[in-house]
């Protein structure tokens, strides 16, 4: 799976990518094509590189970052040209220009990074020979044409052209033939460097991506995660950057949450509006960010690597697909059960399963789901409003309303008893009192 | 058919109104950008561009040329008449598509390949090492053209950018894009000299709409959509209608309206409503620029006659109007009569460049 497959996930990954200040479209494509890492050493290696870039971002002047970013802006997607070079085709002027432009850019970026001892962090292959092929006069300017110095004959023809404009058409024909010869010769000379040129392009994309990730870490206050060895995932002061930003715009503050879970199922209960869905969204987001090597929105994080992430949230898109919300949800959860029977490490985050059906069957479905998944080798975090028997599950509860304010913190409780705060919350929202009071009376008469 | 001036044989006598020599080149150099716009195909836009490029002082000024949209076919796609390539001079910068760059007939140095793609490939920027022919096809939208122009001015210190404007797409001549313009008209636009003169004069009237006050410019420039008015005290109010295209427009509570501003298109229906409102027609009606005015000459005249005033936030300098008296069907108007009549109607010199060159 690649990053682009997760971008529309309702956990808010797109926001993180939109907030990433990438300089080139090529780097963005490269990032979107990058793979979901499932090997601990790959993840650690990726964070090692990002670590160096983060230190660098804190060390150097913002002006220097601007200069570097300005250079990286010039990175173009020249994969077609590189493919032609690999395939031994004769490159045309535009393609030769692209190669020269990339070679000069790679050299300049390398020199800039070297000033801060960063040149070896992402290896940029040397481009000197490529440049000398395409810059015969040693001008070191990123422009290109078939220069006079490639061929004395060509040079003579061009002088003639200027002196006798009336013969231009005829002379141009002769010149074109000579130019074609030069292009063939240049392409032949460049062919052995095709791999280095390709690597230089990838290296620049990696630098762009790492620099953007490092700046995002600094700007959003993200942290480096620790790889968990015992299957336990632990977040301290975890937050959701998009929700945090939306709250900040309304002058409110996001209350960070601490949460730990392992391979024992975790059941989260709590009042409406208690942030249960946001917790699941954030857990999904953090796991994805971890396995694509981004900074983690928390004060501290220790995360276990997973092979698959399943985030099941009652989503409105299912209506467009012609499924009822219940059918769509059942199918999503079914996929979790099927996956849990494979030899895979799974993280499943399920938001209020079976919420759209009647409470009797709904509660039965949820209790059964917990039982079916409890013995599987997987991490499960689930929210519910139903009063159910937690079985082997660990129960967490949102603290809920305290002195008229919502406390979003999670506390461990012994049973899965759900709080009965819906009426109080509805009242605090200013909902019609006739309705609420009638409901209250009903509860009192038939408990 | 109204035959006044029509169907006359081309004569070589120069009329009082047709100016000879190199008339408006010095005017062009006062601005950083020029678009050449034709009111119709075959009104001589390309000839006009050729004329200008041949005479610009390329030795002392950095000059760049491009086109908007795919207007550079060797053969005119609609009428199948021959469409000449543009002749560039040594040292000129140009922007064209990849496809047309590959067909160039000059030696040129590549400076940039853009990320933005047109139907003919990406836009490449180059400098002519020798003179020669090139097909022009530049950025495909006004906003990408503006970006390209910005690059040229800032990175390459270009003094003057000449834009081969798209036919009947005035957006390339918008003052938001270029500071000055030349308008090409001719028998292809209308073979009836009366119609041709009045239709051209209407366009010229719009291009020449006066600028509004500086205070209004500052206040209204940031508003990119909607209909607004400014009261006597200078207070700015929005009308609920989002555009002037809406059918139910009510001018209520606007008794102290001094300035009425239409950010989008100004159309007949709206203009008529304003004209019929005694209070509002005394207010100043402001539009962004002339490319936003889509009213018929009749409505426009009625509005002006009723005492209405239309002003613009941005204006480009109309440097000249050129005519091509020959229509693609072979129909020829009398050059001198046409130049004379048109010049009289618009109060500006009018040039028949093809005749001037002969």
mmCIF file with all atom_site columns, N, CA and C in Angstrom, chain A residues 158-221:
data_model
loop_
_atom_site.group_PDB
_atom_site.id
_atom_site.type_symbol
_atom_site.label_atom_id
_atom_site.label_alt_id
_atom_site.label_comp_id
_atom_site.label_asym_id
_atom_site.label_entity_id
_atom_site.label_seq_id
_atom_site.pdbx_PDB_ins_code
_atom_site.Cartn_x
_atom_site.Cartn_y
_atom_site.Cartn_z
_atom_site.occupancy
_atom_site.B_iso_or_equiv
_atom_site.pdbx_formal_charge
_atom_site.auth_seq_id
_atom_site.auth_comp_id
_atom_site.auth_asym_id
_atom_site.auth_atom_id
_atom_site.pdbx_PDB_model_num
ATOM 1   N N  . UNK A 1 158 ? 26.858 28.839 -38.650 1.00 0.00 ? 158 UNK A N  1
ATOM 2   C CA . UNK A 1 158 ? 26.085 29.870 -37.954 1.00 0.00 ? 158 UNK A CA 1
ATOM 3   C C  . UNK A 1 158 ? 26.621 31.268 -38.266 1.00 0.00 ? 158 UNK A C  1
ATOM 4   N N  . UNK A 1 159 ? 27.940 31.368 -38.412 1.00 0.00 ? 159 UNK A N  1
ATOM 5   C CA . UNK A 1 159 ? 28.515 32.674 -38.790 1.00 0.00 ? 159 UNK A CA 1
ATOM 6   C C  . UNK A 1 159 ? 27.978 33.067 -40.165 1.00 0.00 ? 159 UNK A C  1
ATOM 7   N N  . UNK A 1 160 ? 27.961 32.077 -41.059 1.00 0.00 ? 160 UNK A N  1
ATOM 8   C CA . UNK A 1 160 ? 27.458 32.303 -42.406 1.00 0.00 ? 160 UNK A CA 1
ATOM 9   C C  . UNK A 1 160 ? 25.992 32.749 -42.382 1.00 0.00 ? 160 UNK A C  1
ATOM 10  N N  . UNK A 1 161 ? 25.232 32.124 -41.475 1.00 0.00 ? 161 UNK A N  1
ATOM 11  C CA . UNK A 1 161 ? 23.813 32.426 -41.340 1.00 0.00 ? 161 UNK A CA 1
ATOM 12  C C  . UNK A 1 161 ? 23.592 33.884 -40.999 1.00 0.00 ? 161 UNK A C  1
ATOM 13  N N  . UNK A 1 162 ? 24.423 34.374 -40.091 1.00 0.00 ? 162 UNK A N  1
ATOM 14  C CA . UNK A 1 162 ? 24.269 35.770 -39.669 1.00 0.00 ? 162 UNK A CA 1
ATOM 15  C C  . UNK A 1 162 ? 24.663 36.719 -40.801 1.00 0.00 ? 162 UNK A C  1
ATOM 16  N N  . UNK A 1 163 ? 25.699 36.302 -41.573 1.00 0.00 ? 163 UNK A N  1
ATOM 17  C CA . UNK A 1 163 ? 26.179 37.182 -42.642 1.00 0.00 ? 163 UNK A CA 1
ATOM 18  C C  . UNK A 1 163 ? 25.230 37.154 -43.841 1.00 0.00 ? 163 UNK A C  1
ATOM 19  N N  . UNK A 1 164 ? 24.580 36.015 -44.051 1.00 0.00 ? 164 UNK A N  1
ATOM 20  C CA . UNK A 1 164 ? 23.707 35.892 -45.243 1.00 0.00 ? 164 UNK A CA 1
ATOM 21  C C  . UNK A 1 164 ? 22.314 35.418 -44.836 1.00 0.00 ? 164 UNK A C  1
ATOM 22  N N  . UNK A 1 165 ? 21.548 36.330 -44.253 1.00 0.00 ? 165 UNK A N  1
ATOM 23  C CA . UNK A 1 165 ? 20.212 35.925 -43.774 1.00 0.00 ? 165 UNK A CA 1
ATOM 24  C C  . UNK A 1 165 ? 19.346 35.367 -44.908 1.00 0.00 ? 165 UNK A C  1
ATOM 25  N N  . UNK A 1 166 ? 19.658 35.771 -46.138 1.00 0.00 ? 166 UNK A N  1
ATOM 26  C CA . UNK A 1 166 ? 18.833 35.296 -47.263 1.00 0.00 ? 166 UNK A CA 1
ATOM 27  C C  . UNK A 1 166 ? 19.041 33.805 -47.509 1.00 0.00 ? 166 UNK A C  1
ATOM 28  N N  . UNK A 1 167 ? 20.173 33.264 -47.010 1.00 0.00 ? 167 UNK A N  1
ATOM 29  C CA . UNK A 1 167 ? 20.421 31.825 -47.212 1.00 0.00 ? 167 UNK A CA 1
ATOM 30  C C  . UNK A 1 167 ? 20.023 31.003 -45.987 1.00 0.00 ? 167 UNK A C  1
ATOM 31  N N  . UNK A 1 168 ? 19.361 31.668 -45.044 1.00 0.00 ? 168 UNK A N  1
ATOM 32  C CA . UNK A 1 168 ? 19.099 31.040 -43.748 1.00 0.00 ? 168 UNK A CA 1
ATOM 33  C C  . UNK A 1 168 ? 18.445 29.663 -43.843 1.00 0.00 ? 168 UNK A C  1
ATOM 34  N N  . UNK A 1 169 ? 17.385 29.553 -44.677 1.00 0.00 ? 169 UNK A N  1
ATOM 35  C CA . UNK A 1 169 ? 16.644 28.290 -44.747 1.00 0.00 ? 169 UNK A CA 1
ATOM 36  C C  . UNK A 1 169 ? 17.565 27.145 -45.134 1.00 0.00 ? 169 UNK A C  1
ATOM 37  N N  . UNK A 1 170 ? 18.371 27.363 -46.170 1.00 0.00 ? 170 UNK A N  1
ATOM 38  C CA . UNK A 1 170 ? 19.291 26.347 -46.670 1.00 0.00 ? 170 UNK A CA 1
ATOM 39  C C  . UNK A 1 170 ? 20.346 26.013 -45.605 1.00 0.00 ? 170 UNK A C  1
ATOM 40  N N  . UNK A 1 171 ? 20.894 27.063 -44.984 1.00 0.00 ? 171 UNK A N  1
ATOM 41  C CA . UNK A 1 171 ? 21.943 26.857 -43.985 1.00 0.00 ? 171 UNK A CA 1
ATOM 42  C C  . UNK A 1 171 ? 21.385 26.146 -42.743 1.00 0.00 ? 171 UNK A C  1
ATOM 43  N N  . UNK A 1 172 ? 20.122 26.492 -42.399 1.00 0.00 ? 172 UNK A N  1
ATOM 44  C CA . UNK A 1 172 ? 19.494 25.855 -41.231 1.00 0.00 ? 172 UNK A CA 1
ATOM 45  C C  . UNK A 1 172 ? 19.381 24.342 -41.436 1.00 0.00 ? 172 UNK A C  1
ATOM 46  N N  . UNK A 1 173 ? 19.040 23.955 -42.672 1.00 0.00 ? 173 UNK A N  1
ATOM 47  C CA . UNK A 1 173 ? 18.918 22.524 -42.975 1.00 0.00 ? 173 UNK A CA 1
ATOM 48  C C  . UNK A 1 173 ? 20.245 21.809 -42.725 1.00 0.00 ? 173 UNK A C  1
ATOM 49  N N  . UNK A 1 174 ? 21.318 22.421 -43.218 1.00 0.00 ? 174 UNK A N  1
ATOM 50  C CA . UNK A 1 174 ? 22.651 21.822 -43.009 1.00 0.00 ? 174 UNK A CA 1
ATOM 51  C C  . UNK A 1 174 ? 22.995 21.785 -41.520 1.00 0.00 ? 174 UNK A C  1
ATOM 52  N N  . UNK A 1 175 ? 22.689 22.904 -40.853 1.00 0.00 ? 175 UNK A N  1
ATOM 53  C CA . UNK A 1 175 ? 23.006 22.998 -39.420 1.00 0.00 ? 175 UNK A CA 1
ATOM 54  C C  . UNK A 1 175 ? 22.240 21.946 -38.630 1.00 0.00 ? 175 UNK A C  1
ATOM 55  N N  . UNK A 1 176 ? 20.956 21.743 -38.999 1.00 0.00 ? 176 UNK A N  1
ATOM 56  C CA . UNK A 1 176 ? 20.135 20.761 -38.286 1.00 0.00 ? 176 UNK A CA 1
ATOM 57  C C  . UNK A 1 176 ? 20.763 19.378 -38.331 1.00 0.00 ? 176 UNK A C  1
ATOM 58  N N  . UNK A 1 177 ? 21.317 19.023 -39.490 1.00 0.00 ? 177 UNK A N  1
ATOM 59  C CA . UNK A 1 177 ? 21.957 17.711 -39.627 1.00 0.00 ? 177 UNK A CA 1
ATOM 60  C C  . UNK A 1 177 ? 23.134 17.594 -38.662 1.00 0.00 ? 177 UNK A C  1
ATOM 61  N N  . UNK A 1 178 ? 23.940 18.656 -38.632 1.00 0.00 ? 178 UNK A N  1
ATOM 62  C CA . UNK A 1 178 ? 25.094 18.644 -37.726 1.00 0.00 ? 178 UNK A CA 1
ATOM 63  C C  . UNK A 1 178 ? 24.637 18.582 -36.269 1.00 0.00 ? 178 UNK A C  1
ATOM 64  N N  . UNK A 1 179 ? 23.569 19.352 -35.959 1.00 0.00 ? 179 UNK A N  1
ATOM 65  C CA . UNK A 1 179 ? 23.065 19.364 -34.584 1.00 0.00 ? 179 UNK A CA 1
ATOM 66  C C  . UNK A 1 179 ? 22.576 17.980 -34.172 1.00 0.00 ? 179 UNK A C  1
ATOM 67  N N  . UNK A 1 180 ? 21.914 17.298 -35.111 1.00 0.00 ? 180 UNK A N  1
ATOM 68  C CA . UNK A 1 180 ? 21.435 15.945 -34.802 1.00 0.00 ? 180 UNK A CA 1
ATOM 69  C C  . UNK A 1 180 ? 22.600 15.034 -34.432 1.00 0.00 ? 180 UNK A C  1
ATOM 70  N N  . UNK A 1 181 ? 23.703 15.195 -35.164 1.00 0.00 ? 181 UNK A N  1
ATOM 71  C CA . UNK A 1 181 ? 24.900 14.395 -34.866 1.00 0.00 ? 181 UNK A CA 1
ATOM 72  C C  . UNK A 1 181 ? 25.404 14.687 -33.459 1.00 0.00 ? 181 UNK A C  1
ATOM 73  N N  . UNK A 1 182 ? 25.424 15.969 -33.112 1.00 0.00 ? 182 UNK A N  1
ATOM 74  C CA . UNK A 1 182 ? 25.898 16.360 -31.774 1.00 0.00 ? 182 UNK A CA 1
ATOM 75  C C  . UNK A 1 182 ? 24.986 15.758 -30.706 1.00 0.00 ? 182 UNK A C  1
ATOM 76  N N  . UNK A 1 183 ? 23.668 15.832 -30.930 1.00 0.00 ? 183 UNK A N  1
ATOM 77  C CA . UNK A 1 183 ? 22.708 15.298 -29.949 1.00 0.00 ? 183 UNK A CA 1
ATOM 78  C C  . UNK A 1 183 ? 22.924 13.801 -29.729 1.00 0.00 ? 183 UNK A C  1
ATOM 79  N N  . UNK A 1 184 ? 23.151 13.087 -30.846 1.00 0.00 ? 184 UNK A N  1
ATOM 80  C CA . UNK A 1 184 ? 23.386 11.643 -30.739 1.00 0.00 ? 184 UNK A CA 1
ATOM 81  C C  . UNK A 1 184 ? 24.648 11.379 -29.919 1.00 0.00 ? 184 UNK A C  1
ATOM 82  N N  . UNK A 1 185 ? 25.660 12.177 -30.185 1.00 0.00 ? 185 UNK A N  1
ATOM 83  C CA . UNK A 1 185 ? 26.933 12.024 -29.484 1.00 0.00 ? 185 UNK A CA 1
ATOM 84  C C  . UNK A 1 185 ? 26.775 12.314 -27.990 1.00 0.00 ? 185 UNK A C  1
ATOM 85  N N  . UNK A 1 186 ? 26.044 13.402 -27.678 1.00 0.00 ? 186 UNK A N  1
ATOM 86  C CA . UNK A 1 186 ? 25.832 13.773 -26.270 1.00 0.00 ? 186 UNK A CA 1
ATOM 87  C C  . UNK A 1 186 ? 25.032 12.684 -25.554 1.00 0.00 ? 186 UNK A C  1
ATOM 88  N N  . UNK A 1 187 ? 24.001 12.175 -26.225 1.00 0.00 ? 187 UNK A N  1
ATOM 89  C CA . UNK A 1 187 ? 23.159 11.150 -25.595 1.00 0.00 ? 187 UNK A CA 1
ATOM 90  C C  . UNK A 1 187 ? 23.976 9.902  -25.301 1.00 0.00 ? 187 UNK A C  1
ATOM 91  N N  . UNK A 1 188 ? 24.872 9.556  -26.229 1.00 0.00 ? 188 UNK A N  1
ATOM 92  C CA . UNK A 1 188 ? 25.727 8.374  -26.042 1.00 0.00 ? 188 UNK A CA 1
ATOM 93  C C  . UNK A 1 188 ? 26.633 8.584  -24.824 1.00 0.00 ? 188 UNK A C  1
ATOM 94  N N  . UNK A 1 189 ? 27.164 9.786  -24.721 1.00 0.00 ? 189 UNK A N  1
ATOM 95  C CA . UNK A 1 189 ? 28.064 10.073 -23.586 1.00 0.00 ? 189 UNK A CA 1
ATOM 96  C C  . UNK A 1 189 ? 27.311 10.084 -22.256 1.00 0.00 ? 189 UNK A C  1
ATOM 97  N N  . UNK A 1 190 ? 26.034 10.494 -22.304 1.00 0.00 ? 190 UNK A N  1
ATOM 98  C CA . UNK A 1 190 ? 25.264 10.608 -21.061 1.00 0.00 ? 190 UNK A CA 1
ATOM 99  C C  . UNK A 1 190 ? 24.709 9.259  -20.602 1.00 0.00 ? 190 UNK A C  1
ATOM 100 N N  . UNK A 1 191 ? 24.541 8.352  -21.556 1.00 0.00 ? 191 UNK A N  1
ATOM 101 C CA . UNK A 1 191 ? 23.902 7.067  -21.250 1.00 0.00 ? 191 UNK A CA 1
ATOM 102 C C  . UNK A 1 191 ? 24.456 6.374  -19.992 1.00 0.00 ? 191 UNK A C  1
ATOM 103 N N  . UNK A 1 192 ? 25.796 6.292  -19.830 1.00 0.00 ? 192 UNK A N  1
ATOM 104 C CA . UNK A 1 192 ? 26.305 5.608  -18.639 1.00 0.00 ? 192 UNK A CA 1
ATOM 105 C C  . UNK A 1 192 ? 25.913 6.280  -17.326 1.00 0.00 ? 192 UNK A C  1
ATOM 106 N N  . UNK A 1 193 ? 25.475 7.538  -17.395 1.00 0.00 ? 193 UNK A N  1
ATOM 107 C CA . UNK A 1 193 ? 25.137 8.254  -16.155 1.00 0.00 ? 193 UNK A CA 1
ATOM 108 C C  . UNK A 1 193 ? 23.641 8.208  -15.843 1.00 0.00 ? 193 UNK A C  1
ATOM 109 N N  . UNK A 1 194 ? 22.882 7.460  -16.645 1.00 0.00 ? 194 UNK A N  1
ATOM 110 C CA . UNK A 1 194 ? 21.425 7.442  -16.461 1.00 0.00 ? 194 UNK A CA 1
ATOM 111 C C  . UNK A 1 194 ? 21.042 7.111  -15.019 1.00 0.00 ? 194 UNK A C  1
ATOM 112 N N  . UNK A 1 195 ? 21.719 6.099  -14.441 1.00 0.00 ? 195 UNK A N  1
ATOM 113 C CA . UNK A 1 195 ? 21.374 5.696  -13.071 1.00 0.00 ? 195 UNK A CA 1
ATOM 114 C C  . UNK A 1 195 ? 21.680 6.824  -12.078 1.00 0.00 ? 195 UNK A C  1
ATOM 115 N N  . UNK A 1 196 ? 22.860 7.448  -12.221 1.00 0.00 ? 196 UNK A N  1
ATOM 116 C CA . UNK A 1 196 ? 23.197 8.535  -11.288 1.00 0.00 ? 196 UNK A CA 1
ATOM 117 C C  . UNK A 1 196 ? 22.214 9.682  -11.421 1.00 0.00 ? 196 UNK A C  1
ATOM 118 N N  . UNK A 1 197 ? 21.813 9.986  -12.653 1.00 0.00 ? 197 UNK A N  1
ATOM 119 C CA . UNK A 1 197 ? 20.878 11.095 -12.862 1.00 0.00 ? 197 UNK A CA 1
ATOM 120 C C  . UNK A 1 197 ? 19.544 10.774 -12.187 1.00 0.00 ? 197 UNK A C  1
ATOM 121 N N  . UNK A 1 198 ? 19.111 9.532  -12.346 1.00 0.00 ? 198 UNK A N  1
ATOM 122 C CA . UNK A 1 198 ? 17.867 9.102  -11.715 1.00 0.00 ? 198 UNK A CA 1
ATOM 123 C C  . UNK A 1 198 ? 17.981 9.209  -10.188 1.00 0.00 ? 198 UNK A C  1
ATOM 124 N N  . UNK A 1 199 ? 19.120 8.759  -9.657  1.00 0.00 ? 199 UNK A N  1
ATOM 125 C CA . UNK A 1 199 ? 19.325 8.818  -8.210  1.00 0.00 ? 199 UNK A CA 1
ATOM 126 C C  . UNK A 1 199 ? 19.389 10.257 -7.701  1.00 0.00 ? 199 UNK A C  1
ATOM 127 N N  . UNK A 1 200 ? 19.985 11.124 -8.515  1.00 0.00 ? 200 UNK A N  1
ATOM 128 C CA . UNK A 1 200 ? 20.066 12.532 -8.113  1.00 0.00 ? 200 UNK A CA 1
ATOM 129 C C  . UNK A 1 200 ? 18.659 13.111 -7.993  1.00 0.00 ? 200 UNK A C  1
ATOM 130 N N  . UNK A 1 201 ? 17.804 12.769 -8.954  1.00 0.00 ? 201 UNK A N  1
ATOM 131 C CA . UNK A 1 201 ? 16.432 13.280 -8.912  1.00 0.00 ? 201 UNK A CA 1
ATOM 132 C C  . UNK A 1 201 ? 15.702 12.772 -7.660  1.00 0.00 ? 201 UNK A C  1
ATOM 133 N N  . UNK A 1 202 ? 15.868 11.478 -7.361  1.00 0.00 ? 202 UNK A N  1
ATOM 134 C CA . UNK A 1 202 ? 15.217 10.907 -6.179  1.00 0.00 ? 202 UNK A CA 1
ATOM 135 C C  . UNK A 1 202 ? 15.770 11.520 -4.895  1.00 0.00 ? 202 UNK A C  1
ATOM 136 N N  . UNK A 1 203 ? 17.094 11.734 -4.869  1.00 0.00 ? 203 UNK A N  1
ATOM 137 C CA . UNK A 1 203 ? 17.714 12.305 -3.669  1.00 0.00 ? 203 UNK A CA 1
ATOM 138 C C  . UNK A 1 203 ? 17.144 13.689 -3.389  1.00 0.00 ? 203 UNK A C  1
ATOM 139 N N  . UNK A 1 204 ? 16.981 14.497 -4.459  1.00 0.00 ? 204 UNK A N  1
ATOM 140 C CA . UNK A 1 204 ? 16.443 15.844 -4.261  1.00 0.00 ? 204 UNK A CA 1
ATOM 141 C C  . UNK A 1 204 ? 15.008 15.770 -3.736  1.00 0.00 ? 204 UNK A C  1
ATOM 142 N N  . UNK A 1 205 ? 14.225 14.813 -4.237  1.00 0.00 ? 205 UNK A N  1
ATOM 143 C CA . UNK A 1 205 ? 12.859 14.636 -3.739  1.00 0.00 ? 205 UNK A CA 1
ATOM 144 C C  . UNK A 1 205 ? 12.877 14.262 -2.259  1.00 0.00 ? 205 UNK A C  1
ATOM 145 N N  . UNK A 1 206 ? 13.785 13.348 -1.896  1.00 0.00 ? 206 UNK A N  1
ATOM 146 C CA . UNK A 1 206 ? 13.867 12.929 -0.488  1.00 0.00 ? 206 UNK A CA 1
ATOM 147 C C  . UNK A 1 206 ? 14.257 14.101 0.405   1.00 0.00 ? 206 UNK A C  1
ATOM 148 N N  . UNK A 1 207 ? 15.161 14.937 -0.087  1.00 0.00 ? 207 UNK A N  1
ATOM 149 C CA . UNK A 1 207 ? 15.587 16.103 0.703   1.00 0.00 ? 207 UNK A CA 1
ATOM 150 C C  . UNK A 1 207 ? 14.400 17.054 0.883   1.00 0.00 ? 207 UNK A C  1
ATOM 151 N N  . UNK A 1 208 ? 13.680 17.291 -0.193  1.00 0.00 ? 208 UNK A N  1
ATOM 152 C CA . UNK A 1 208 ? 12.505 18.166 -0.138  1.00 0.00 ? 208 UNK A CA 1
ATOM 153 C C  . UNK A 1 208 ? 11.504 17.626 0.899   1.00 0.00 ? 208 UNK A C  1
ATOM 154 N N  . UNK A 1 209 ? 11.230 16.326 0.829   1.00 0.00 ? 209 UNK A N  1
ATOM 155 C CA . UNK A 1 209 ? 10.255 15.712 1.731   1.00 0.00 ? 209 UNK A CA 1
ATOM 156 C C  . UNK A 1 209 ? 10.730 15.781 3.191   1.00 0.00 ? 209 UNK A C  1
ATOM 157 N N  . UNK A 1 210 ? 11.997 15.451 3.425   1.00 0.00 ? 210 UNK A N  1
ATOM 158 C CA . UNK A 1 210 ? 12.509 15.456 4.791   1.00 0.00 ? 210 UNK A CA 1
ATOM 159 C C  . UNK A 1 210 ? 12.533 16.855 5.394   1.00 0.00 ? 210 UNK A C  1
ATOM 160 N N  . UNK A 1 211 ? 12.904 17.819 4.553   1.00 0.00 ? 211 UNK A N  1
ATOM 161 C CA . UNK A 1 211 ? 12.928 19.194 5.024   1.00 0.00 ? 211 UNK A CA 1
ATOM 162 C C  . UNK A 1 211 ? 11.507 19.652 5.396   1.00 0.00 ? 211 UNK A C  1
ATOM 163 N N  . UNK A 1 212 ? 10.546 19.294 4.545   1.00 0.00 ? 212 UNK A N  1
ATOM 164 C CA . UNK A 1 212 ? 9.152  19.681 4.811   1.00 0.00 ? 212 UNK A CA 1
ATOM 165 C C  . UNK A 1 212 ? 8.629  18.993 6.072   1.00 0.00 ? 212 UNK A C  1
ATOM 166 N N  . UNK A 1 213 ? 8.954  17.712 6.224   1.00 0.00 ? 213 UNK A N  1
ATOM 167 C CA . UNK A 1 213 ? 8.517  16.989 7.429   1.00 0.00 ? 213 UNK A CA 1
ATOM 168 C C  . UNK A 1 213 ? 9.142  17.615 8.679   1.00 0.00 ? 213 UNK A C  1
ATOM 169 N N  . UNK A 1 214 ? 10.417 17.957 8.592   1.00 0.00 ? 214 UNK A N  1
ATOM 170 C CA . UNK A 1 214 ? 11.112 18.531 9.749   1.00 0.00 ? 214 UNK A CA 1
ATOM 171 C C  . UNK A 1 214 ? 10.491 19.870 10.122  1.00 0.00 ? 214 UNK A C  1
ATOM 172 N N  . UNK A 1 215 ? 10.187 20.693 9.109   1.00 0.00 ? 215 UNK A N  1
ATOM 173 C CA . UNK A 1 215 ? 9.577  21.992 9.382   1.00 0.00 ? 215 UNK A CA 1
ATOM 174 C C  . UNK A 1 215 ? 8.183  21.809 9.980   1.00 0.00 ? 215 UNK A C  1
ATOM 175 N N  . UNK A 1 216 ? 7.468  20.790 9.509   1.00 0.00 ? 216 UNK A N  1
ATOM 176 C CA . UNK A 1 216 ? 6.130  20.522 10.047  1.00 0.00 ? 216 UNK A CA 1
ATOM 177 C C  . UNK A 1 216 ? 6.217  20.104 11.523  1.00 0.00 ? 216 UNK A C  1
ATOM 178 N N  . UNK A 1 217 ? 7.245  19.300 11.848  1.00 0.00 ? 217 UNK A N  1
ATOM 179 C CA . UNK A 1 217 ? 7.427  18.868 13.243  1.00 0.00 ? 217 UNK A CA 1
ATOM 180 C C  . UNK A 1 217 ? 7.623  20.068 14.148  1.00 0.00 ? 217 UNK A C  1
ATOM 181 N N  . UNK A 1 218 ? 8.468  20.995 13.651  1.00 0.00 ? 218 UNK A N  1
ATOM 182 C CA . UNK A 1 218 ? 8.774  22.184 14.440  1.00 0.00 ? 218 UNK A CA 1
ATOM 183 C C  . UNK A 1 218 ? 7.515  23.043 14.603  1.00 0.00 ? 218 UNK A C  1
ATOM 184 N N  . UNK A 1 219 ? 6.812  23.210 13.506  1.00 0.00 ? 219 UNK A N  1
ATOM 185 C CA . UNK A 1 219 ? 5.668  24.109 13.486  1.00 0.00 ? 219 UNK A CA 1
ATOM 186 C C  . UNK A 1 219 ? 4.481  23.558 14.299  1.00 0.00 ? 219 UNK A C  1
ATOM 187 N N  . UNK A 1 220 ? 4.214  22.249 14.183  1.00 0.00 ? 220 UNK A N  1
ATOM 188 C CA . UNK A 1 220 ? 3.038  21.681 14.851  1.00 0.00 ? 220 UNK A CA 1
ATOM 189 C C  . UNK A 1 220 ? 3.371  21.103 16.220  1.00 0.00 ? 220 UNK A C  1
ATOM 190 N N  . UNK A 1 221 ? 4.649  21.104 16.572  1.00 0.00 ? 221 UNK A N  1
ATOM 191 C CA . UNK A 1 221 ? 5.042  20.520 17.854  1.00 0.00 ? 221 UNK A CA 1
ATOM 192 C C  . UNK A 1 221 ? 4.869  19.009 17.871  1.00 0.00 ? 221 UNK A C  1
#
